[in-house]
C-alpha cells in the first residue's frame, strides 16, 4: 500500500451473466472492495471497476433456451448483480457491460490498430473447442482421453467439440520471449507466487498464436471490416479493463493516462492463464503498461466441489445476508476464505466467527469499556499526560499492527491482515483483564481513566483497520467512540506515527454483533469433528497440564537445561495448508519462519482443525527435528499442541502477534 503512488486502480473479473451472482462471484468482488477501501484509508484516490461479460456462445445458448434475445437475457440479470453488490456495500466506481456501445467501439478500435500493425492476421483453425469455457483445448491441456475420443476441457471437465473455421489470430507466439523477460523482471507480478511458476512453465513450453474470432456464432463484437467474424470472448472481455478508463476514445486520453496501469487485478484461479499470458501480450502489442499485480484466489467449495451455478450447489448471498448480516458475511469471507487456496464453505464456521470472534472477543471489549465509563461517569475521556509502561507497550504493539496490516494489504493477503488485527484485539483484551479496571476504579481513578483511554485508542485503530471489511458496523462503532470515520483522512499514515493523545466522547450503543444461533444444517461437513474422542494423534507433541504439588513424585525423569537447550522452538505463521490425500489425519502446512524461510510441516490434526482454519494462525514448532517423510511428503518441523480432554487439540499461539520465526525458550 505504498503512498508514493496517489492513485489505486482495482478490478474484478467481469461475470458471465447466465444467472444471479452466487457466493463465489461475491468473493472476487468483495476482495476488490476490501482492497479499494484499504487504499482509501491510506489516502489514495481509488477507481474500482467491476461489470459483466455478456457476449459469446454460452450466453447466446442460455438466452435461446428461454426464448430471449441475448441482450434481453443479460439485461434481465444486471439488476440482480447490482442489488447484491449494493446489499454488500460494494462501492464500485464503474460497472462496465461488454454490450455497452463505448466498449464495443473501443474493442473495434483496438482490433483495427493491431490489424494495421500486423499483430492480428487472418487464417484458419481446426481444433477442439469447449463451449462452456469459450476456449480451445489442446491435447496437452486435456484431461487424458482414449485415442480418437473428444478432448476433455481441463477447467470444466466437459467433452469438447471439433471446429474448423476461418478466423483471425493474435500473434501470441511473437510475445513469448518478452513475456518471459517480463516475468523474470517482475517476480511479484502474480500472488501467490506458486501460480507464477505455473505460468512461466506454461509459456516456456511454447505459445501458439491465439484464435480471436468466430464465424460460427453471431453474438459478439463484429470484427472491423469483416462482419462474418465476431470477436472471441477473451479479446473482447479482457479489454474491459482499459476501455472502462477511456481506451480508444481520444477525448478520454487523460483519464486513461491517469488510471492505467491497474494496480491490482483480482481473479479466481480458473482464469489466471488468460490474465497472466494473453492479457499482458495484448497490452504489449498495444504499447500499454503491464498491470502492477494479479491477485489470484482459490475457490469456495462445497463438499470439496467448486461452488457454481452449473453444479447447483451455489449459495445465495442475499439469503446469507438476511440470515447473518452483511458485515458478518463480509468478515467471514474475508477472514476464513484463504486467498491462497480453496476453502470449504460452512455455516458452522460463519456461526463460530460471529459468536467467538465478533461477539465475544471484539463486541464484548467495546461493550465492557462503554459500560464501565458510563457507570463511572467517565464518558469524556482524555489521554493521560504520562502513560504507564504497560500502556506504552500496547501503543507500540498498535503501531506494529498498523505497519503489519499495511504490508499484508499491499501483498494482497487480506485474510492474514484480518487475523493480525484479531491478534491485537486479543492483546487489548488481555491488557484489560490484567488491569481489572472494574476493581481499580474503586481506589485509583487516574489509572482507571488511563486504562479506558488506552482501550478507546486501541478500539479507534481497530475500527478504522476493520472498516474495509465491515464498513457499516465500524462506522457505528467509531461514532460511539466520538471519532466518526472520515473518508478523506490518511489514517494509515496518522496511525503509524501516532502517539496516543486523543480525546473520546463515549456513548453506549446497542450490541454491535448479535450471537448467532445454529440456523442451518451444515450442508458441507461430511466427517463430523469429534474433539472429545480425540485420543492419539500422529506426530503431535502433547503438553500435559502440570501438577505442581506432586511434581517430584510424578515426574519420571528430569532433563537438564542443556537437553532443553537442544530444542529449537520457534513461532511460525501458517500461510497455506491443505489436507494430505489418502490420510484422514494429516494436514500439510507451509509455514513462514522469517529468517529461516518457508518450511513444509505435516501434522496429524485434521480432525481438530480444517486447513482453512489454520491459515493465518501462528503456532509453536520444533524446527530442529530431523526431517522425515510422511505419506510421501517431507516434513521439516513439528507443530506442538495442547491436548485438553474436552476442548481437544489446541494450537499454541502467542497472545499477541510476533515476528514469524521468533525464538521460544
Ligand atoms: N467472464 C469470465 C471472466 C472475464 S474477466 C475479463 C469469467 N466469468 S465467471 O462468471 O465464470 O467467473 C468470474 C469470477 O468468479 C472468476 O474469478 C471465478 O474464479 C470466480 N468464481 C466463480 N465461482 C467461484 C467459486 N466457487 N469460488 C470463488 N470464486 C469463483 O470467468
XYZ file of C-alpha atoms and ligand atoms in Angstrom:
696
model
C 0.000 0.000 0.000
C 2.666 2.443 -1.000
C 1.812 6.083 -0.603
C 4.305 7.065 -3.312
C 1.538 6.431 -5.795
C -1.541 8.514 -5.093
C -3.971 6.529 -7.231
C -5.137 2.941 -6.934
C -6.996 1.167 -9.721
C -8.513 -2.205 -8.827
C -10.554 -4.559 -10.999
C -12.678 -7.691 -10.615
C -13.223 -10.206 -13.378
C -16.365 -9.380 -15.309
C -19.025 -12.009 -14.672
C -20.816 -14.199 -17.189
C -24.442 -13.328 -16.764
C -26.325 -16.571 -17.037
C -27.855 -16.335 -13.567
C -27.859 -14.122 -10.489
C -24.494 -13.868 -8.682
C -23.597 -16.535 -6.139
C -21.199 -16.512 -3.236
C -18.198 -17.279 -5.477
C -18.896 -14.193 -7.614
C -19.354 -12.154 -4.447
C -15.978 -13.334 -3.167
C -13.946 -11.900 -6.104
C -15.900 -8.644 -5.857
C -15.623 -8.394 -2.090
C -11.843 -8.788 -2.215
C -11.668 -5.880 -4.640
C -13.913 -3.795 -2.398
C -11.788 -4.572 0.652
C -8.639 -3.675 -1.300
C -10.227 -0.429 -2.538
C -11.212 0.571 0.986
C -7.776 -0.193 2.456
C -6.259 2.107 -0.139
C -8.841 4.776 0.669
C -7.796 4.786 4.330
C -4.228 5.213 3.090
C -5.313 8.478 1.458
C -5.221 7.222 -2.135
C -7.643 8.120 -4.912
C -9.313 4.880 -5.887
C -11.003 3.631 -9.023
C -12.802 0.325 -8.575
C -14.130 -1.400 -11.689
C -16.483 -4.333 -11.966
C -19.030 -5.444 -14.543
C -20.412 -8.187 -16.728
C -19.170 -10.292 -19.641
C -22.136 -10.634 -21.943
C -21.021 -11.997 -25.309
C -20.307 -15.483 -26.598
C -21.909 -18.773 -27.344
C -22.621 -19.761 -23.773
C -24.805 -16.716 -23.230
C -26.413 -16.980 -26.688
C -27.367 -20.599 -25.959
C -28.743 -19.822 -22.492
C -30.825 -16.973 -23.958
C -32.143 -19.194 -26.734
C -33.315 -21.775 -24.224
C -35.623 -19.241 -22.615
C -36.658 -17.664 -25.932
C -34.978 -14.290 -25.374
C -32.596 -12.184 -27.425
C -29.166 -12.428 -25.727
C -29.228 -8.744 -24.836
C -32.689 -9.019 -23.275
C -31.446 -12.099 -21.462
C -28.376 -10.363 -19.988
C -30.394 -7.210 -19.218
C -32.635 -9.334 -17.035
C -29.738 -10.219 -14.688
C -27.982 -6.870 -14.357
C -30.278 -5.680 -11.621
C -29.629 -8.800 -9.561
C -25.862 -8.140 -9.756
C -26.257 -4.513 -8.847
C -28.580 -5.265 -5.956
C -26.290 -7.923 -4.445
C -23.351 -5.536 -4.757
C -25.354 -2.752 -3.171
C -26.594 -5.009 -0.353
C -22.980 -5.962 0.407
C -21.781 -2.336 0.361
C -19.613 -2.955 -2.697
C -18.526 0.605 -3.500
C -17.535 0.215 -7.152
C -16.920 3.331 -9.224
C -17.994 1.961 -12.580
C -19.985 -1.047 -13.744
C -18.986 -1.980 -17.281
C -21.043 -4.213 -19.567
C -19.355 -5.654 -22.641
C -22.552 -4.810 -24.535
C -22.024 -1.075 -23.835
C -21.605 0.864 -27.079
C -18.465 2.615 -25.810
C -16.828 -0.741 -25.019
C -17.798 -2.228 -28.396
C -16.362 0.737 -30.291
C -13.163 0.730 -28.233
C -12.609 -3.006 -28.824
C -13.081 -2.425 -32.557
C -10.519 0.393 -32.435
C -8.113 -1.962 -30.635
C -8.646 -4.722 -33.227
C -8.100 -2.295 -36.093
C -4.852 -0.953 -34.583
C -3.477 -4.472 -34.112
C -4.626 -5.495 -37.622
C -2.842 -2.440 -39.050
C 0.401 -3.195 -37.256
C 0.282 -6.902 -38.165
C -0.284 -8.323 -34.665
C -3.628 -9.717 -35.837
C -3.856 -11.706 -39.103
C -6.430 -13.908 -40.862
C -6.004 -17.702 -41.074
C -7.975 -20.844 -40.320
C -8.215 -23.035 -37.294
C -9.131 -26.620 -36.620
C -9.330 -27.742 -33.069
C -11.230 -28.870 -30.007
C -13.429 -26.179 -28.548
C -15.049 -26.039 -25.114
C -18.236 -24.036 -25.499
C -18.998 -23.513 -21.779
C -15.482 -22.117 -21.179
C -15.254 -20.414 -24.558
C -11.757 -21.741 -25.153
C -9.826 -24.111 -27.370
C -8.367 -27.172 -25.666
C -5.164 -28.792 -26.869
C -4.053 -32.368 -26.223
C -1.526 -31.053 -23.769
C -4.209 -29.381 -21.619
C -6.928 -32.024 -21.963
C -7.857 -34.426 -19.210
C -6.442 -37.741 -20.580
C -8.841 -39.480 -23.005
C -8.757 -42.672 -25.124
C -7.232 -42.350 -28.607
C -9.766 -40.894 -31.058
C -12.102 -39.560 -28.349
C -13.065 -35.898 -27.985
C -10.680 -33.966 -25.730
C -11.975 -33.001 -22.306
C -11.750 -29.445 -21.016
C -9.282 -29.155 -18.102
C -11.355 -26.415 -16.474
C -14.937 -27.701 -16.526
C -14.244 -31.398 -17.296
C -16.776 -31.460 -20.118
C -16.195 -33.054 -23.543
C -15.181 -30.564 -26.243
C -16.297 -30.479 -29.905
C -14.266 -30.244 -33.160
C -14.402 -26.983 -35.086
C -12.771 -25.949 -38.357
C -13.146 -22.330 -39.211
C -11.593 -19.344 -40.817
C -10.548 -16.972 -38.092
C -8.334 -14.109 -37.051
C -5.281 -14.803 -34.941
C -3.402 -12.711 -32.449
C 0.383 -13.259 -32.815
C 0.826 -14.564 -29.295
C 3.880 -16.635 -30.254
C 5.771 -13.425 -31.041
C 5.457 -12.350 -27.401
C 6.811 -15.486 -25.741
C 10.288 -14.086 -25.020
C 9.034 -10.666 -23.957
C 6.592 -12.338 -21.595
C 9.321 -14.482 -20.056
C 11.533 -11.398 -19.618
C 8.661 -9.582 -18.016
C 8.006 -12.416 -15.520
C 11.693 -12.602 -14.694
C 11.939 -8.868 -14.054
C 8.677 -8.754 -12.112
C 8.707 -11.795 -9.838
C 5.856 -10.363 -7.721
C 3.521 -9.869 -10.674
C 1.335 -12.779 -9.568
C 0.283 -13.510 -5.980
C 0.516 -16.223 -4.720
C 3.890 -16.887 -6.272
C 3.214 -20.617 -6.859
C 0.845 -19.512 -9.646
C 3.689 -17.560 -11.237
C 5.737 -20.749 -11.549
C 2.821 -22.481 -13.344
C 2.517 -19.598 -15.799
C 6.240 -19.426 -16.511
C 6.292 -23.176 -17.221
C 3.293 -22.874 -19.487
C 4.866 -20.063 -21.513
C 8.224 -21.848 -21.672
C 6.535 -24.905 -23.134
C 5.703 -22.803 -26.213
C 2.939 -20.373 -27.149
C 0.796 -20.763 -30.257
C -0.965 -17.861 -31.932
C -4.360 -17.236 -30.416
C -7.579 -17.518 -32.341
C -9.617 -14.410 -31.532
C -12.635 -14.550 -33.841
C -15.535 -16.865 -34.713
C -17.767 -17.212 -37.743
C -19.952 -19.888 -36.141
C -21.581 -17.523 -33.692
C -23.069 -14.105 -34.149
C -23.476 -12.881 -30.561
C -20.334 -10.818 -30.169
C -18.481 -7.710 -31.288
C -18.248 -7.671 -35.118
C -14.680 -7.660 -36.485
C -13.874 -4.325 -38.116
C -14.246 -4.620 -41.901
C -15.285 -8.304 -41.742
C -18.793 -8.749 -40.356
C -18.719 -12.517 -40.830
C -16.445 -12.686 -37.780
C -17.236 -11.789 -34.218
C -14.586 -11.256 -31.567
C -13.726 -14.285 -29.480
C -14.760 -13.541 -25.918
C -11.382 -13.134 -24.191
C -10.185 -10.495 -26.702
C -13.455 -8.711 -26.004
C -13.666 -9.265 -22.244
C -10.070 -8.615 -21.149
C -10.100 -5.242 -22.855
C -12.821 -4.038 -20.483
C -10.059 -3.111 -18.058
C -8.805 -0.401 -20.443
C -11.993 0.544 -22.267
C -13.615 1.428 -18.916
C -10.971 4.078 -18.317
C -11.119 5.582 -21.790
C -9.005 3.456 -24.152
C -9.961 4.053 -27.778
C -11.518 7.450 -27.100
C -9.106 10.327 -27.777
C -11.267 12.645 -25.713
C -10.542 10.452 -22.648
C -6.763 10.154 -23.116
C -6.066 11.938 -19.809
C -8.320 9.545 -17.951
C -6.511 6.544 -19.424
C -3.141 8.072 -18.537
C -4.352 8.762 -15.010
C -5.625 5.281 -14.188
C -3.781 2.787 -16.369
C -1.946 0.563 -15.465
C -4.244 -1.139 -12.979
C -2.627 -1.540 -9.577
C -4.448 -4.726 -8.641
C -6.408 -7.167 -10.793
C -8.303 -9.816 -8.855
C -9.449 -13.152 -10.274
C -10.107 -16.789 -9.454
C -7.501 -19.432 -10.217
C -9.543 -20.750 -13.167
C -8.886 -17.646 -15.245
C -5.308 -16.835 -14.306
C -3.863 -18.061 -17.624
C -5.980 -15.586 -19.586
C -4.904 -12.735 -17.324
C -1.254 -13.653 -16.909
C -0.435 -14.553 -20.534
C -2.945 -13.268 -23.088
C -3.660 -10.018 -21.299
C -0.025 -8.884 -20.876
C 0.644 -9.867 -24.506
C -2.369 -7.814 -25.676
C -1.054 -4.882 -23.663
C 2.466 -5.256 -25.042
C 1.031 -5.198 -28.555
C -0.974 -2.087 -27.656
C 2.051 -0.256 -26.230
C 0.425 -0.089 -22.798
C 1.997 -0.741 -19.396
C 1.512 -4.021 -17.530
C -0.839 -4.225 -14.546
C 1.142 -3.994 -11.299
C -0.223 -7.099 -9.619
C -2.565 -10.026 -10.280
C -4.130 -11.449 -7.142
C -5.323 -14.996 -7.754
C -7.712 -16.527 -5.258
C -8.827 -20.111 -4.765
C -12.376 -21.379 -4.997
C -15.115 -21.512 -2.450
C -16.028 -25.161 -2.297
C -18.993 -27.111 -1.044
C -18.263 -30.715 -0.099
C -14.938 -30.385 -1.913
C -16.511 -29.219 -5.200
C -16.299 -25.713 -6.657
C -19.403 -23.725 -5.796
C -21.021 -22.923 -9.130
C -24.329 -22.228 -10.779
C -23.982 -25.185 -13.114
C -23.259 -27.670 -10.303
C -26.352 -26.482 -8.448
C -24.511 -26.050 -5.125
C -24.412 -22.264 -5.190
C -25.232 -20.353 -2.021
C -27.412 -17.255 -2.391
C -25.669 -14.185 -0.931
C -28.975 -12.391 -0.336
C -30.229 -15.197 1.867
C -26.965 -15.250 3.816
C -27.146 -11.504 4.387
C -30.699 -11.889 5.677
C -29.733 -14.749 7.995
C -26.444 -13.462 9.376
C -25.968 -9.797 8.396
C -23.915 -8.137 5.670
C -20.840 -7.203 7.678
C -20.770 -10.606 9.341
C -20.641 -12.349 5.957
C -18.085 -9.836 4.643
C -15.968 -10.689 7.680
C -16.433 -14.428 7.275
C -15.498 -14.380 3.585
C -12.521 -12.070 4.022
C -11.074 -13.843 7.014
C -11.987 -17.500 6.582
C -11.528 -17.966 2.854
C -7.752 -18.082 2.499
C -6.912 -16.303 -0.767
C -4.003 -18.628 -1.460
C -6.045 -21.816 -1.608
C -9.527 -23.322 -1.952
C -11.732 -23.038 1.121
C -14.729 -25.035 2.228
C -17.929 -23.037 2.854
C -19.515 -23.982 6.194
C -22.476 -22.475 8.024
C -20.884 -23.755 11.194
C -17.814 -21.575 10.535
C -19.951 -18.479 9.937
C -21.620 -19.030 13.280
C -18.350 -19.692 15.028
C -16.845 -16.476 13.574
C -19.820 -14.417 14.674
C -20.034 -15.879 18.144
C -16.487 -16.248 19.252
C -14.638 -13.647 17.210
C -17.102 -10.848 16.514
C -19.422 -11.053 19.519
C -17.103 -12.381 22.249
C -13.611 -11.142 21.518
C -14.464 -7.859 19.835
C -18.050 -6.830 20.682
C -17.608 -7.564 24.390
C -14.449 -5.483 24.587
C -16.293 -2.441 23.263
C -19.284 -3.145 25.430
C -17.285 -3.601 28.629
C -15.347 -0.419 28.079
C -18.506 1.590 27.304
C -20.393 0.165 30.301
C -17.539 0.994 32.667
C -17.136 4.594 31.510
C -20.881 5.208 31.591
C -21.229 3.656 35.040
C -18.303 5.634 36.419
C -19.202 8.939 34.873
C -16.151 8.979 32.604
C -17.641 9.242 29.110
C -15.455 12.276 28.278
C -12.070 10.607 28.123
C -8.776 12.446 27.776
C -5.375 10.876 27.346
C -3.210 10.941 30.497
C -0.204 13.277 30.477
C 2.080 10.302 31.113
C 1.336 6.714 30.134
C 2.390 3.751 32.241
C 4.768 1.123 30.864
C 2.089 -1.453 30.035
C 0.024 1.125 28.125
C 3.134 2.219 26.225
C 3.716 -1.404 25.266
C 0.150 -1.603 23.974
C 0.790 1.578 21.960
C 3.906 0.081 20.439
C 2.014 -3.077 19.545
C -0.627 -0.864 17.960
C 1.936 0.843 15.723
C 3.431 -2.526 14.808
C -0.086 -3.691 13.922
C -0.598 -0.770 11.540
C 2.696 -1.464 9.759
C 1.969 -5.193 9.516
C -1.526 -4.592 8.153
C -0.123 -2.155 5.610
C 2.378 -4.780 4.419
C -0.142 -7.640 4.327
C -2.608 -5.495 2.393
C -0.010 -4.482 -0.149
C 0.779 -8.197 -0.585
C -2.949 -8.847 -1.174
C -3.120 -11.054 1.928
C -6.328 -9.589 3.345
C -7.238 -12.706 5.326
C -3.908 -12.501 7.128
C -4.341 -8.783 7.762
C -7.658 -9.512 9.495
C -6.115 -12.357 11.500
C -3.361 -9.938 12.530
C -5.957 -7.395 13.707
C -7.520 -10.163 15.785
C -4.214 -10.863 17.465
C -4.217 -7.248 18.567
C -7.833 -7.476 19.786
C -6.743 -10.427 21.918
C -3.873 -8.380 23.248
C -6.169 -5.492 24.217
C -8.482 -7.978 25.924
C -5.517 -9.373 27.846
C -4.437 -5.838 28.861
C -7.972 -5.079 30.006
C -8.280 -8.245 32.084
C -4.849 -7.969 33.565
C -5.555 -4.470 34.886
C -9.066 -5.240 36.176
C -10.340 -1.660 35.731
C -13.624 -2.551 37.462
C -11.577 -3.017 40.659
C -9.067 -0.213 40.083
C -11.799 2.386 39.702
C -12.568 1.956 43.396
C -9.165 3.188 44.544
C -7.252 4.797 41.642
C -9.402 6.849 39.277
C -6.432 8.184 37.283
C -5.276 4.680 36.464
C -8.831 3.658 35.623
C -9.091 6.561 33.169
C -5.764 5.620 31.621
C -6.938 2.048 31.003
C -10.176 3.299 29.469
C -8.302 5.754 27.272
C -5.887 3.045 26.123
C -8.871 0.814 25.254
C -10.559 3.670 23.359
C -7.387 4.490 21.378
C -6.987 0.805 20.536
C -10.627 0.476 19.509
C -10.344 3.503 17.249
C -7.407 1.964 15.393
C -9.146 -1.425 15.256
C -12.340 0.233 13.975
C -10.545 2.019 11.159
C -8.438 -1.009 10.218
C -11.581 -3.154 10.077
C -13.627 -0.548 8.197
C -12.611 -2.004 4.813
C -14.036 -5.350 5.931
C -17.101 -4.242 7.925
C -17.823 -0.656 6.863
C -21.262 -0.248 8.435
C -20.535 -1.696 11.835
C -17.217 0.071 12.118
C -18.753 3.434 11.261
C -21.305 2.857 14.023
C -18.572 1.901 16.446
C -16.401 4.909 15.608
C -19.366 7.234 16.153
C -19.904 5.625 19.555
C -16.276 6.460 20.438
C -16.823 10.061 19.421
C -14.458 9.893 16.450
C -16.638 9.381 13.347
C -14.997 7.831 10.310
C -13.526 10.449 7.982
C -13.332 9.307 4.366
C -10.720 11.895 3.461
C -8.117 11.063 6.060
C -4.861 9.213 5.525
C -5.378 7.057 8.598
C -2.544 4.662 7.838
C -0.003 7.466 7.951
C -1.560 9.023 11.036
C -1.719 5.737 12.960
C 1.771 4.578 12.027
C 3.327 7.551 13.814
C 0.588 8.339 16.289
C 1.312 8.770 19.965
C -1.912 8.417 21.884
C -3.303 11.805 22.813
C -6.867 11.763 21.501
C -10.000 12.648 23.432
C -13.090 10.490 23.161
C -16.743 11.037 23.961
C -18.100 7.563 24.543
C -21.726 6.586 24.084
C -23.085 3.177 24.865
C -24.689 1.566 21.813
C -26.809 -1.492 21.146
C -24.823 -4.712 20.841
C -22.670 -4.476 17.722
C -22.701 -8.190 16.892
C -25.565 -10.426 17.921
C -24.652 -14.007 18.616
C -25.917 -16.405 16.016
C -27.964 -19.463 16.871
C -27.305 -22.558 14.819
C -29.627 -21.737 11.933
C -28.565 -24.117 9.207
C -27.791 -27.754 8.859
C -24.170 -27.862 7.927
C -24.536 -28.857 4.313
C -20.892 -29.439 3.717
C -19.500 -31.343 6.611
C -19.059 -34.947 5.689
C -16.948 -36.175 8.600
C -18.102 -34.771 11.912
C -15.362 -33.361 14.084
C -15.389 -35.086 17.430
C -12.921 -33.334 19.703
C -13.952 -35.313 22.746
C -12.919 -38.607 21.308
C -9.600 -37.436 20.033
C -7.152 -39.924 21.532
C -3.785 -40.059 19.958
C -2.516 -38.061 17.074
C 0.428 -38.859 14.896
C 3.408 -36.519 15.191
C 1.817 -34.281 17.764
C 3.607 -33.378 20.949
C 1.074 -33.177 23.743
C 1.636 -30.708 26.521
C 0.144 -32.116 29.723
C -1.326 -29.904 32.397
C 1.315 -29.572 35.081
C 0.617 -30.619 38.671
C 2.999 -28.512 40.748
C 2.347 -30.123 44.133
C 3.105 -33.653 43.025
C 5.824 -32.831 40.582
C 8.666 -34.541 42.423
C 6.832 -37.839 42.646
C 5.104 -37.895 39.309
C 7.996 -36.804 37.196
C 9.632 -39.967 35.870
C 12.785 -38.401 34.586
C 14.203 -34.895 34.653
C 16.184 -33.357 31.840
C 18.934 -30.828 32.314
C 18.778 -27.336 30.864
C 21.416 -28.424 28.344
C 18.945 -31.013 26.983
C 16.220 -28.427 26.733
C 18.634 -26.039 25.010
C 18.984 -28.551 22.208
C 15.429 -27.840 21.111
C 14.994 -25.051 18.606
C 11.462 -23.831 19.324
C 10.001 -21.155 17.090
C 6.768 -19.396 16.327
C 5.774 -19.922 12.705
C 2.944 -18.365 10.695
C 0.891 -20.832 8.674
C 0.481 -19.285 5.233
C -1.087 -22.199 3.367
C -2.483 -25.518 4.400
C -4.141 -28.479 2.737
C -5.255 -31.987 3.565
C -2.970 -34.851 2.617
C -4.833 -37.040 0.153
C -5.227 -40.565 1.419
C -4.833 -39.679 5.110
C -7.698 -38.858 7.443
C -5.352 -37.270 9.986
C -2.644 -35.349 8.223
C -2.610 -31.792 7.020
C 0.287 -30.239 5.146
C 1.162 -26.653 6.099
C 3.524 -24.151 4.528
C 4.929 -22.259 7.472
C 6.753 -18.946 7.427
C 9.696 -18.960 9.863
C 11.005 -15.499 8.965
C 14.779 -15.681 8.592
C 14.647 -19.497 8.495
C 12.437 -19.252 5.429
C 9.333 -21.254 4.491
C 9.050 -24.850 5.586
C 6.594 -27.628 4.981
C 5.251 -29.259 8.140
C 2.917 -32.257 8.372
C 0.710 -32.590 11.424
C -1.936 -35.096 12.432
C -4.583 -32.575 13.374
C -7.157 -32.840 10.629
C -9.896 -33.956 12.997
C -9.392 -30.916 15.193
C -8.722 -28.240 12.590
C -9.720 -27.898 8.987
C -6.926 -26.484 6.790
C -8.678 -23.187 6.054
C -8.969 -22.507 9.780
C -5.232 -22.872 10.239
C -4.182 -20.432 7.568
C -3.051 -17.113 9.048
C -2.573 -18.604 12.519
C 0.683 -18.547 14.448
C 1.753 -21.673 16.295
C 4.629 -23.231 18.171
C 7.024 -25.538 16.299
C 10.169 -27.555 16.917
C 12.313 -26.725 13.910
C 15.432 -28.813 14.509
C 13.943 -32.295 14.430
C 15.402 -34.489 11.717
C 13.195 -34.006 8.606
C 11.061 -37.047 7.872
C 8.692 -38.250 5.176
C 5.037 -38.894 5.994
C 2.773 -40.452 3.372
C 5.376 -39.490 0.778
C 5.567 -35.812 1.861
C 8.540 -34.131 3.540
C 8.004 -32.705 6.987
C 10.582 -30.171 8.137
C 9.349 -29.435 11.636
C 6.796 -30.403 14.250
C 3.804 -28.422 15.388
C 3.249 -28.531 19.154
C -0.271 -28.675 20.525
C -2.008 -28.834 23.863
C -4.475 -31.667 24.446
C -7.486 -30.979 26.578
C -9.938 -33.803 27.045
C -12.915 -31.589 26.377
C -11.598 -28.936 24.036
C -9.497 -31.439 22.107
C -6.245 -30.388 20.463
C -5.466 -26.716 20.708
C -2.860 -24.747 18.792
C -0.367 -22.956 20.989
C -0.390 -19.440 19.602
C 1.222 -16.366 21.160
C -1.283 -13.965 22.762
C -0.046 -11.083 20.594
C 1.257 -11.373 17.069
C 5.013 -11.935 16.947
C 7.507 -11.882 14.102
C 7.473 -15.167 12.161
C 10.438 -17.274 13.248
C 10.604 -15.739 16.784
C 12.543 -17.985 19.155
C 10.737 -19.529 22.125
C 12.593 -20.522 25.250
N -16.250 -13.857 -17.745
C -15.090 -14.504 -17.242
C -14.097 -13.502 -16.720
C -13.648 -12.491 -17.707
S -12.583 -11.331 -16.999
C -12.004 -10.441 -18.245
C -15.478 -15.473 -16.115
N -16.641 -15.249 -15.521
S -17.265 -16.148 -14.333
O -18.522 -15.560 -14.005
O -17.282 -17.518 -14.740
O -16.271 -16.074 -13.140
C -15.926 -14.842 -12.609
C -15.102 -14.961 -11.344
O -15.841 -15.611 -10.315
C -13.825 -15.771 -11.541
O -12.746 -15.078 -10.903
C -14.100 -17.048 -10.803
O -12.948 -17.633 -10.298
C -14.991 -16.524 -9.684
N -15.752 -17.621 -9.109
C -16.770 -18.328 -9.662
N -17.072 -19.365 -8.819
C -16.231 -19.342 -7.750
C -16.144 -20.035 -6.543
N -16.892 -21.066 -6.255
N -15.256 -19.587 -5.617
C -14.518 -18.432 -5.796
N -14.593 -17.758 -6.928
C -15.238 -18.328 -8.001
O -14.692 -16.340 -15.817
